[in-house]
mmCIF file of C-alpha atoms in Angstrom:
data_model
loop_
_atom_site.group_PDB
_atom_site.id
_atom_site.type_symbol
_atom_site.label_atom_id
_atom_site.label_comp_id
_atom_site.label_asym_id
_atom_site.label_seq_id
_atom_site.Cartn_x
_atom_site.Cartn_y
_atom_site.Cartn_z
ATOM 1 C CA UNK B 16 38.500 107.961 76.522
ATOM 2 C CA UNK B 17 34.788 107.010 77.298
ATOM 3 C CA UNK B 18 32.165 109.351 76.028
ATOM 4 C CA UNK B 19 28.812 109.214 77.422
ATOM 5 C CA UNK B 20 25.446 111.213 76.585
ATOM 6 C CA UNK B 21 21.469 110.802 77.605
ATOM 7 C CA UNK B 22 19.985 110.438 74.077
ATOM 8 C CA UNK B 23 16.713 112.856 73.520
ATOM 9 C CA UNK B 24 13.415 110.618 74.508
ATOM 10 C CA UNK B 25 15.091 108.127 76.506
ATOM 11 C CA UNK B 26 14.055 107.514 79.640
ATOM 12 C CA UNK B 27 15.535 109.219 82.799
ATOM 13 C CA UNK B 28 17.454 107.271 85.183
ATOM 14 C CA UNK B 29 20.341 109.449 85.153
ATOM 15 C CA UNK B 30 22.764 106.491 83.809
ATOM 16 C CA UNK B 31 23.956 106.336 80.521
ATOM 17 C CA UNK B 32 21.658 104.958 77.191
ATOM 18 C CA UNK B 33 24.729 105.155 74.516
ATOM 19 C CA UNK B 34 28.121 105.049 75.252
ATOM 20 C CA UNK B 35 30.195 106.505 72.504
ATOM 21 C CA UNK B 36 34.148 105.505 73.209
ATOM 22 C CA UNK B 37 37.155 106.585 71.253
ATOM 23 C CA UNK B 38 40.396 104.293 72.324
ATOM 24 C CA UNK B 39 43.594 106.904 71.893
ATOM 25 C CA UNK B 40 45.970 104.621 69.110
ATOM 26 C CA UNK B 41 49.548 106.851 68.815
ATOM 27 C CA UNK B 42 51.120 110.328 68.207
ATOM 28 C CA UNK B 43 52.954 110.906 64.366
ATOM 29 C CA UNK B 44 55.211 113.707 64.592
ATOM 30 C CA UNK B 45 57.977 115.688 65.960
ATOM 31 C CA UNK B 46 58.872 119.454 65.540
ATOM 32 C CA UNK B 47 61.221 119.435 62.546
ATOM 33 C CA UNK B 48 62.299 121.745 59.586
ATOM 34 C CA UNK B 49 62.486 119.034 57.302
ATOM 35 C CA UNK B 50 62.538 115.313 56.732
ATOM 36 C CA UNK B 51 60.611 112.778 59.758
ATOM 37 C CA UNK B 52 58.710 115.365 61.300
ATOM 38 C CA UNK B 53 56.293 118.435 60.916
ATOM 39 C CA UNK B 54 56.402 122.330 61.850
ATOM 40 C CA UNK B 55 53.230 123.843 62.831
ATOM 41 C CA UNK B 56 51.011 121.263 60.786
ATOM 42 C CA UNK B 57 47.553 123.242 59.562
ATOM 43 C CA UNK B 58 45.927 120.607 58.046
ATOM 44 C CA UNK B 59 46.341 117.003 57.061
ATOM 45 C CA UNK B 60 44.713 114.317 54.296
ATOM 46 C CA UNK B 61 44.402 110.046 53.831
ATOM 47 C CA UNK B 62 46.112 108.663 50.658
ATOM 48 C CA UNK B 63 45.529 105.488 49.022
ATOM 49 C CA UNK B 64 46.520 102.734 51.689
ATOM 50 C CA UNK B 65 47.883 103.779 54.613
ATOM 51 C CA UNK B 66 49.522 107.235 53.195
ATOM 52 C CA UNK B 67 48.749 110.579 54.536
ATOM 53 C CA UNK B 68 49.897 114.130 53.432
ATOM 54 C CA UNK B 69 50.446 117.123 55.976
ATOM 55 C CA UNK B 70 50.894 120.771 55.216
ATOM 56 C CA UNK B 71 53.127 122.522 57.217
ATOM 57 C CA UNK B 72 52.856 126.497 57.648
ATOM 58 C CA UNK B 73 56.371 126.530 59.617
ATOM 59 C CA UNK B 74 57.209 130.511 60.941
ATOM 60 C CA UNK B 75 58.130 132.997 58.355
ATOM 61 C CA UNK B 76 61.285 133.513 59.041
ATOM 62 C CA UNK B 77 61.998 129.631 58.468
ATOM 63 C CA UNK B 78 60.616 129.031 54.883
ATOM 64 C CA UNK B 79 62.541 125.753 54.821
ATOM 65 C CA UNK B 80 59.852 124.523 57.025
ATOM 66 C CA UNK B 81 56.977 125.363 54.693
ATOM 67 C CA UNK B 82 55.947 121.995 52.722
ATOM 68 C CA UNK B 83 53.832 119.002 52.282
ATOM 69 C CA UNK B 84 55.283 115.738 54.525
ATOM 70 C CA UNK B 85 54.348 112.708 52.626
ATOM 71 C CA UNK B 86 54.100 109.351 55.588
ATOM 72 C CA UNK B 87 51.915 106.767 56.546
ATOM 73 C CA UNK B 88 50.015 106.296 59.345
ATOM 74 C CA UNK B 89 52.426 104.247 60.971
ATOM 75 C CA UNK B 90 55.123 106.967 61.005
ATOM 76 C CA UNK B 91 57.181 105.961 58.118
ATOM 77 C CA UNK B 92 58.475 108.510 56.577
ATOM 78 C CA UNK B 93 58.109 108.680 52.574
ATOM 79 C CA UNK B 94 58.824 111.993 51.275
ATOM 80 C CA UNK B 95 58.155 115.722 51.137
ATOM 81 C CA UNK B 96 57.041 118.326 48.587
ATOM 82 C CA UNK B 97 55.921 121.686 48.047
ATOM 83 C CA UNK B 98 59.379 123.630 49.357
ATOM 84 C CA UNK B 99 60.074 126.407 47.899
ATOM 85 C CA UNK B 100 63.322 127.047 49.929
ATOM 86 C CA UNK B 101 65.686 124.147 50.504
ATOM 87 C CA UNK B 102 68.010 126.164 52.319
ATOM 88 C CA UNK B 103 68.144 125.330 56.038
ATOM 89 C CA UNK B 104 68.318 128.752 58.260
ATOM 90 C CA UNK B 105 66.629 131.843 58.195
ATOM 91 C CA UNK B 106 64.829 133.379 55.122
ATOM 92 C CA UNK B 107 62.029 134.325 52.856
ATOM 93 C CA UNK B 108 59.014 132.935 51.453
ATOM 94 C CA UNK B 109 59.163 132.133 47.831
ATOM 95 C CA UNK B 110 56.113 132.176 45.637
ATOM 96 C CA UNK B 111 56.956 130.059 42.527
ATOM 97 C CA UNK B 112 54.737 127.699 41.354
ATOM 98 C CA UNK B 113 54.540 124.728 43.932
ATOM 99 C CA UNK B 114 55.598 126.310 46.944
ATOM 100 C CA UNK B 115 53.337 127.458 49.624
ATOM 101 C CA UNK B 116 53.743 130.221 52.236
ATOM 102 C CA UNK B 117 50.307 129.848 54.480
ATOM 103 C CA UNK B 118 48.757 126.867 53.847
ATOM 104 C CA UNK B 119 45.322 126.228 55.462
ATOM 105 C CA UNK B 120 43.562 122.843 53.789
ATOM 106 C CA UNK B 121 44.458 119.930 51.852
ATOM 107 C CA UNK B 122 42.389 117.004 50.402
ATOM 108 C CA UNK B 123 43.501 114.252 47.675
ATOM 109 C CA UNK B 124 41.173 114.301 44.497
ATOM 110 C CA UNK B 125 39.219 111.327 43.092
ATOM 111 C CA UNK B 126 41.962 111.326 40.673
ATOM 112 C CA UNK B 127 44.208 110.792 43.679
ATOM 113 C CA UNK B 128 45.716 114.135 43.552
ATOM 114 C CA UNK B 129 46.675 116.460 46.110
ATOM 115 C CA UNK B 130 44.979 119.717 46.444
ATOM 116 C CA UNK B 131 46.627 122.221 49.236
ATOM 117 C CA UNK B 132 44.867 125.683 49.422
ATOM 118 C CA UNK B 133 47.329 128.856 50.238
ATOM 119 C CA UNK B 134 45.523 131.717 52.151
ATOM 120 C CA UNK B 135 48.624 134.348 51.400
ATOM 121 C CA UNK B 136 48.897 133.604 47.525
ATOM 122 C CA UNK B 137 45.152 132.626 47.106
ATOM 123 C CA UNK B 138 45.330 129.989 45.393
ATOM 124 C CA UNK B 139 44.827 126.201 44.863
ATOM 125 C CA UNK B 140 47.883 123.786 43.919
ATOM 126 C CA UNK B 141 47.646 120.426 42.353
ATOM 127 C CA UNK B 142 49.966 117.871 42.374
ATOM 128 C CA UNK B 143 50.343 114.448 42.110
ATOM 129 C CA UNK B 144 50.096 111.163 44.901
ATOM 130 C CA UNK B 145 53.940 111.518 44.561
ATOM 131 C CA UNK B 146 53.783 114.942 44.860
ATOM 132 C CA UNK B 147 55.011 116.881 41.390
ATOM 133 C CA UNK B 148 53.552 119.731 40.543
ATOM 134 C CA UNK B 149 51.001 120.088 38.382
ATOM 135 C CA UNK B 150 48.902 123.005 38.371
ATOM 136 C CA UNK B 151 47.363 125.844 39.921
ATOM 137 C CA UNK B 152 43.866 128.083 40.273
ATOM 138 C CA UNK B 153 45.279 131.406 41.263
ATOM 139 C CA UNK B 154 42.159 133.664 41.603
ATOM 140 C CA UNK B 155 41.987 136.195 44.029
ATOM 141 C CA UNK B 156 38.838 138.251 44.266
ATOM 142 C CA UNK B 157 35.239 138.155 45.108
ATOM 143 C CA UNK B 158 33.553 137.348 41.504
ATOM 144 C CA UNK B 159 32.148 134.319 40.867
ATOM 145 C CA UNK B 160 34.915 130.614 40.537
ATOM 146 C CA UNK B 161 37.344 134.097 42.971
ATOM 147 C CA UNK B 162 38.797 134.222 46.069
ATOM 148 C CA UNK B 163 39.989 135.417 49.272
ATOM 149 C CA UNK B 164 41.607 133.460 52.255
ATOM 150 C CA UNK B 165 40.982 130.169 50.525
ATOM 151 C CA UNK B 166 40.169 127.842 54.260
ATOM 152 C CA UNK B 167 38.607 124.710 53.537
ATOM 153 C CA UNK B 168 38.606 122.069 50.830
ATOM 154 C CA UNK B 169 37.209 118.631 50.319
ATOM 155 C CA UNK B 170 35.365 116.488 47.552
ATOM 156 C CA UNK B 171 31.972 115.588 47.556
ATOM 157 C CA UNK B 172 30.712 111.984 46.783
ATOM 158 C CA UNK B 173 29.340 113.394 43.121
ATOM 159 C CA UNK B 174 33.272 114.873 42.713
ATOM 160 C CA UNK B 175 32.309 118.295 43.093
ATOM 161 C CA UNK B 176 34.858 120.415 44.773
ATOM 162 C CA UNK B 177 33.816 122.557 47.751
ATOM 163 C CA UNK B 178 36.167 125.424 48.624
ATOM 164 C CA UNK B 179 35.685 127.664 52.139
ATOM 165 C CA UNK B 180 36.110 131.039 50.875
ATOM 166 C CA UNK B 181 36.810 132.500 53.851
ATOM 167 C CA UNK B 182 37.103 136.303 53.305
ATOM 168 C CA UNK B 183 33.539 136.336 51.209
ATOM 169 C CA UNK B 184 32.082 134.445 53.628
ATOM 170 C CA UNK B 185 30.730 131.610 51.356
ATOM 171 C CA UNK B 186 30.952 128.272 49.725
ATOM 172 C CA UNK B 187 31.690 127.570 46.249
ATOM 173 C CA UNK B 188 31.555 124.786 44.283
ATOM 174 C CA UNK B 189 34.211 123.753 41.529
ATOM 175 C CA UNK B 190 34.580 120.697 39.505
ATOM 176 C CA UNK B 191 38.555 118.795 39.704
ATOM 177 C CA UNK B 192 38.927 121.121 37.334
ATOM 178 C CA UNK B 193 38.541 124.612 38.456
ATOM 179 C CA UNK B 194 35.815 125.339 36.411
ATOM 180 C CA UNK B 195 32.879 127.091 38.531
ATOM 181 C CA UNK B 196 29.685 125.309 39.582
ATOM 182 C CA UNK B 197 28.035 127.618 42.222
ATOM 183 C CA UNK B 198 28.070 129.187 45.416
ATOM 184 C CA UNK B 199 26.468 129.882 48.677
ATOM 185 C CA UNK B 200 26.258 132.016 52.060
ATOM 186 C CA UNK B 201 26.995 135.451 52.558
ATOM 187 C CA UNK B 202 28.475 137.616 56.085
ATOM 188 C CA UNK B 203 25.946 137.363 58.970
ATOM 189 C CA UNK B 204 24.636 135.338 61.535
ATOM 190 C CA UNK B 205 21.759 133.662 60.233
ATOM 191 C CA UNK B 206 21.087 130.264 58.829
ATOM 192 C CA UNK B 207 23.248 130.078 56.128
ATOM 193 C CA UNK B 208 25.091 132.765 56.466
ATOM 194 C CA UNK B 209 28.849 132.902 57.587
ATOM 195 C CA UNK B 210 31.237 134.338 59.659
ATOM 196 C CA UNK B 211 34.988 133.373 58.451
ATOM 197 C CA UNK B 212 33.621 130.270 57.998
ATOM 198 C CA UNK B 213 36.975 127.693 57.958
ATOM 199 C CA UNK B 214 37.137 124.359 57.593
ATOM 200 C CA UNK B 215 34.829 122.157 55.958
ATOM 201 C CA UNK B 216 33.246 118.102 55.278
ATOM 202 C CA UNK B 217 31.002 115.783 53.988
ATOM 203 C CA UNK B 218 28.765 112.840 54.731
ATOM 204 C CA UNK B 219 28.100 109.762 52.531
ATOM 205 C CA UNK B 220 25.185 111.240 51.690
ATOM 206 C CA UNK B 221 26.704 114.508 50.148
ATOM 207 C CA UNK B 222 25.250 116.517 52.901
ATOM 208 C CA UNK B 223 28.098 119.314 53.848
ATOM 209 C CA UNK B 224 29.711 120.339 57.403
ATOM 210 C CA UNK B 225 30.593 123.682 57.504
ATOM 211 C CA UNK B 226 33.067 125.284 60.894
ATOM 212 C CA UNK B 227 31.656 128.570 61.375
ATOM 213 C CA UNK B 228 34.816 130.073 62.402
ATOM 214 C CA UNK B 229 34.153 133.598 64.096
ATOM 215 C CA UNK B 230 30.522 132.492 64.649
ATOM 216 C CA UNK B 231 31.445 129.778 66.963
ATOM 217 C CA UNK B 232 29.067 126.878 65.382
ATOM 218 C CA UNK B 233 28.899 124.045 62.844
ATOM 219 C CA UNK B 234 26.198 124.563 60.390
ATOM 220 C CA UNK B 235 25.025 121.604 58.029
ATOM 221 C CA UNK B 236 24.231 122.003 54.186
ATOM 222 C CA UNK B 237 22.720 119.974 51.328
ATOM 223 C CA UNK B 238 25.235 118.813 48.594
ATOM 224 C CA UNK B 239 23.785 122.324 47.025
ATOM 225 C CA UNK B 240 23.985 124.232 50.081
ATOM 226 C CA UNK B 241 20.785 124.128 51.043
ATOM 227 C CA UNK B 242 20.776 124.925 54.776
ATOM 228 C CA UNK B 243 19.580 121.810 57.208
ATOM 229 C CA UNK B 244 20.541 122.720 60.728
ATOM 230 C CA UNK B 245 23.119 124.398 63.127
ATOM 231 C CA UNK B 246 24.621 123.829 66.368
ATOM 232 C CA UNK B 247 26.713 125.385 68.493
ATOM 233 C CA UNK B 248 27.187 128.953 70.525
ATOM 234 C CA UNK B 249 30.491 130.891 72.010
ATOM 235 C CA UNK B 250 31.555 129.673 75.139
ATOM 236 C CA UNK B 251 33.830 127.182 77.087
ATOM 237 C CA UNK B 252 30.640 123.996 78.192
ATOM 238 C CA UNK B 253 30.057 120.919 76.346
ATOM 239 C CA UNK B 254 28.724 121.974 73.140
ATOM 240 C CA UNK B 255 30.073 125.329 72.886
ATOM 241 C CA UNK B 256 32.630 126.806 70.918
ATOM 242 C CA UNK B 257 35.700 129.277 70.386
ATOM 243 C CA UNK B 258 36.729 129.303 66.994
ATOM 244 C CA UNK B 259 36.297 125.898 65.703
ATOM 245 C CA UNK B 260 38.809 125.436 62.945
ATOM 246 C CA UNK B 261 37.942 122.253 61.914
ATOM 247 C CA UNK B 262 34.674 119.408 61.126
ATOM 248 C CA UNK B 263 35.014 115.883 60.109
ATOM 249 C CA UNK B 264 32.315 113.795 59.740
ATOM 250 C CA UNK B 265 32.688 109.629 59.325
ATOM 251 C CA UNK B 266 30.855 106.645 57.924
ATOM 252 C CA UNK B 267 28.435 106.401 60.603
ATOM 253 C CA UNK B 268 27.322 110.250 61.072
ATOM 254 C CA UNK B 269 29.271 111.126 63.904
ATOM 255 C CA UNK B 270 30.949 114.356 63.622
ATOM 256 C CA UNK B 271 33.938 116.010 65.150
ATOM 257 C CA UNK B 272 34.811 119.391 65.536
ATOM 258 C CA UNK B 273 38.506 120.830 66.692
ATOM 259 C CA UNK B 274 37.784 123.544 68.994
ATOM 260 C CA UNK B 275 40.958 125.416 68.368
ATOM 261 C CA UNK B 276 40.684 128.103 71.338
ATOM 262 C CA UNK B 277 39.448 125.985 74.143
ATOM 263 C CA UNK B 278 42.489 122.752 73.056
ATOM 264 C CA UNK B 279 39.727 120.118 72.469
ATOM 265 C CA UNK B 280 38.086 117.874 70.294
ATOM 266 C CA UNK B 281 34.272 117.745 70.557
ATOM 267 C CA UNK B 282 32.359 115.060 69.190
ATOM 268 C CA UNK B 283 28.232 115.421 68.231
ATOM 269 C CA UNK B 284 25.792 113.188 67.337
ATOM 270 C CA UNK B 285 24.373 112.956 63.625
ATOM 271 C CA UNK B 286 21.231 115.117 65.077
ATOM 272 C CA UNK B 287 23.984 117.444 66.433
ATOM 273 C CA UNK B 288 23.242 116.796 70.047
ATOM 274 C CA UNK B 289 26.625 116.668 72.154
ATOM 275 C CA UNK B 290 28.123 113.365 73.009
ATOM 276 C CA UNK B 291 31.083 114.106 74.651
ATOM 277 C CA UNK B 292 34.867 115.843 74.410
ATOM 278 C CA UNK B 293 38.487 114.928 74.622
ATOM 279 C CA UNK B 294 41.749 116.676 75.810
ATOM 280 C CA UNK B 295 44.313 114.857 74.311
ATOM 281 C CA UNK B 296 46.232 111.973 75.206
ATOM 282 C CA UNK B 297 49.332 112.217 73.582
ATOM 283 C CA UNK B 298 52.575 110.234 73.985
ATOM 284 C CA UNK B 299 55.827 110.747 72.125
ATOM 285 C CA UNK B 300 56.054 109.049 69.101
ATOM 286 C CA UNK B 301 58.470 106.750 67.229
ATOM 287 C CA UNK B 302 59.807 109.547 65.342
ATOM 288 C CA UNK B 303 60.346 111.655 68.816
ATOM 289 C CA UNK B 304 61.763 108.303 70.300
ATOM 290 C CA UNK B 305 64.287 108.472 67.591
ATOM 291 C CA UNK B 306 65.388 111.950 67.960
ATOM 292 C CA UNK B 307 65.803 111.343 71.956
ATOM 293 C CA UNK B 308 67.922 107.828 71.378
ATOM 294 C CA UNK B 309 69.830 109.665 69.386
ATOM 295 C CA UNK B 310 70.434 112.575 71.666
ATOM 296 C CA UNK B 311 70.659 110.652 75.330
ATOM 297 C CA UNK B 312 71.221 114.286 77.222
ATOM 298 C CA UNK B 313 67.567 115.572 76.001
ATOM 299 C CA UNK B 314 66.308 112.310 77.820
ATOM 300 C CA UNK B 315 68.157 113.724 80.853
ATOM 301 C CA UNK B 316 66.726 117.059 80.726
ATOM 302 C CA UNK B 317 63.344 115.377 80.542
ATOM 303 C CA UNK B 318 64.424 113.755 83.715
ATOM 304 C CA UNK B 319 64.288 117.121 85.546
ATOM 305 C CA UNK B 320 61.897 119.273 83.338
ATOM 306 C CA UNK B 321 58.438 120.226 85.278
ATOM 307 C CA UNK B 322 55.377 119.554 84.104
ATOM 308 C CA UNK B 323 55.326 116.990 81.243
ATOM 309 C CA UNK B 324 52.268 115.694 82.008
ATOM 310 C CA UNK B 325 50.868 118.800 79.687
ATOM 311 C CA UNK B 326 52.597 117.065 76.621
ATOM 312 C CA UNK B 327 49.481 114.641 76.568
ATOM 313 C CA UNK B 328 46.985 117.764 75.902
ATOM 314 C CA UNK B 329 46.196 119.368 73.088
ATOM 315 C CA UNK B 330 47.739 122.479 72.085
ATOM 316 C CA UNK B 331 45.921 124.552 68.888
ATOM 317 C CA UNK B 332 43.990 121.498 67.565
ATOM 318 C CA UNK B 333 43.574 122.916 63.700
ATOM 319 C CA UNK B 334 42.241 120.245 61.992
ATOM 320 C CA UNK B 335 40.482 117.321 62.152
ATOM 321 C CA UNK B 336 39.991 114.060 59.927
ATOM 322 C CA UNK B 337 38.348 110.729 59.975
ATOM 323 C CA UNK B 338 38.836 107.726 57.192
ATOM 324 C CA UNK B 339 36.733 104.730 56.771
ATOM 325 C CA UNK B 340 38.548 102.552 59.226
ATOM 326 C CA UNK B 341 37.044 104.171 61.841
ATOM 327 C CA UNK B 342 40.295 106.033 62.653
ATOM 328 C CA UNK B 343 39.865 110.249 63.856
ATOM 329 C CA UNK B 344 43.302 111.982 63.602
ATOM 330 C CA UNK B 345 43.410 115.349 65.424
ATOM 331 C CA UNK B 346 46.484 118.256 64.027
ATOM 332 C CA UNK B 347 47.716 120.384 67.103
ATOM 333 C CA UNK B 348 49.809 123.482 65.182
ATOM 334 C CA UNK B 349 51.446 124.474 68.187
ATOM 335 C CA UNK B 350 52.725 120.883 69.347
ATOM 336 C CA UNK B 351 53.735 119.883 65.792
ATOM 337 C CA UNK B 352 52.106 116.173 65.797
ATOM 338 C CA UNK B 353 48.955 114.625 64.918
ATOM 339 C CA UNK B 354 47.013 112.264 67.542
ATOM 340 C CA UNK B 355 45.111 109.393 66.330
ATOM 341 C CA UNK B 356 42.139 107.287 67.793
ATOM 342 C CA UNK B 357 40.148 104.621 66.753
ATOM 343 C CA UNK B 358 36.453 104.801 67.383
ATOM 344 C CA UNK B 359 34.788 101.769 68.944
ATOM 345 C CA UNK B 360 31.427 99.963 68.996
ATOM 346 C CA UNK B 361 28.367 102.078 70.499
ATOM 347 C CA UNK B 362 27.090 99.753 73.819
ATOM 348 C CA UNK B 363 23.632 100.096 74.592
ATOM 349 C CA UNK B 364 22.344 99.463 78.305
ATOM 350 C CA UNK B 365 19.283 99.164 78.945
ATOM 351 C CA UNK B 366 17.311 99.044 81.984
ATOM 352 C CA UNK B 367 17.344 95.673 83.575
ATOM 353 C CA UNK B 368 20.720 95.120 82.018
ATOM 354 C CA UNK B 369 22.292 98.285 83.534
ATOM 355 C CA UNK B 370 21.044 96.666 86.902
ATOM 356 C CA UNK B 371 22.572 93.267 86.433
ATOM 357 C CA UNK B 372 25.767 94.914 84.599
ATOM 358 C CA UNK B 373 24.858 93.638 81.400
ATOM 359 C CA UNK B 374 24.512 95.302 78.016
ATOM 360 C CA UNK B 375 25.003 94.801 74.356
ATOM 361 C CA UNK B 376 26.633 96.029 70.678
ATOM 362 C CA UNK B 377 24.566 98.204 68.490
#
């Protein structure tokens, strides 16, 4: 996928100054209960090396589902953690220490723990880059260090948690800890202020990306949550929004934001001008390969079955997440996978080269 935009002050020829590309890699995932696969994924995190942890909210009546899939980004299959029922079938939700029922953001810890946030139990669970269970921050409320629909989680560059408290509308700060540090934002529409804000990122600088869920924008923060800009508005047209779930931002400034309602990935400059928008591209992967060689009538039915070509979209794009090999991986809850692309070099053309086809690497 080629993604093209006319950068502010450059001069009008109606061709293309910066060409932005991201080159669609593979799909990880099948629809599973357990084991090589995921079931309605919310939200997903990089590991040392190539490992990556995905929380799965499954349907309530299939608790089995509910857990943290532990793989790398080559689709092998390592682990999982975080059940609280093992029994396959329907059910109920458990709430011991370690399980999860709703889980909406995870993020690993500069101690290289996992942290998963649960929006039904409000709380935060820790465990470890294998995956036992550690501890938890169960605090529901609206005080100060409380919460309510926990959303968003990530670590700062200083190590300074940042947790989207969804149902107060604000931003708080924790250290790896627990203990509280601060806050910011409060219900409105204003700079600053926040709407069911949801998920949440940050730059190399410390700066911090906020998806402002129900407001239908991305507004950007200081490290203290001092407010620096906004972009976005409701709507269906390059640069708009309905209910973005998700913002990632990676080494070089460009961010990405999973527009959950309109099943698309947008993609915005550092100055938050648009540069461009994906659909998907999906293909099955090696774990969906499997589960087809092994069952040769489902190839069959896909022999006959009308309109495949929609598998390749995405379908509820939750969450979004880039890592510093220049890799974006896009969660789709409803399709139970996780597509990955790699971003490439920015090409620059300028005017006699665009003539004479030429051009060259930023």
């Amino acid at each position: 996928m080629t993604i093209m935009t006319q950068q502010p002050g450059a001069q009008q020829t109606g061709l293309p100054t910066l060409e932005i590309s991201l080159q669609y890699s593979h799909t990880i995932g099948r629809a599973e209960f357990s084991g090589p696969g995921f079931r309605n994924p919310t939200a997903m995190a990089r590991g040392e090396g190539n490992v990556m942890y995905v929380a799965n909210r499954s349907y309530d009546y299939r608790p089995d589902g509910k857990r943290i899939t532990m793989c790398t980004v080559d689709e092998e299959f390592i682990s999982e953690f975080a059940k609280g029922v093992f029994e396959q079938g329907d059910g109920e939700a458990v709430a011991t220490d370690g399980a999860i029922i709703w889980p909406t953001a995870i993020t690993v810890g500069p101690d290289e723990n996992v942290y998963l946030a649960d929006e039904n139990l409000d709380r935060i669970s820790i465990y470890s880059p294998d995956g036992e269970y550690l501890a938890k921050w169960q605090r529901p409320g609206t005080g100060d260090g409380e919460w309510d629909n926990p959303s968003g989680l990530v670590f700062g560059p200083d190590g300074r948690l940042y947790l989207v408290d969804s149902n107060n509308h604000r931003v708080q700060m924790l250290t790896k800890d627990g203990d509280y540090i601060g806050q910011w934002g409060e219900f409105g529409s204003g700079p600053g202020q926040f709407n069911m804000p949801f998920g949440i990122d940050v730059d190399q600088a410390g700066n911090v990306y906020v998806a402002d869920w129900r407001n239908d924008r991305i507004q950007k923060f200081t490290a203290d949550g001092e407010f620096l800009m906004a972009f976005g508005e409701t709507g269906d047209g390059p640069g708009q929004f309905n209910r973005p779930t998700d913002v990632a931002v990676d080494t070089e400034g460009t961010i990405y934001v999973a527009d959950w309602n309109n099943d698309r990935m947008q993609i915005f400059h550092p100055n938050g001008a648009y540069a461009g928008m994906t659909y998907g591209e999906g293909t099955i992967s090696q774990w969906g390969m499997g589960k087809l060689d092994a069952n040769p009538e489902m190839w069959e039915e896909r022999k006959i079955a009308q309109g495949l070509d929609r598998e390749k979209q995405f379908w509820g794009p939750i969450a979004v997440e880039c890592d510093d090999e220049g890799r974006v991986f896009v969660v789709e809850t409803a399709r139970s996978r996780i597509q990955v692309f790699h971003k490439q070099d920015a090409v620059f053309y300028g005017v006699n080269e665009r003539v004479s086809g030429g051009g060259g690497r930023l």
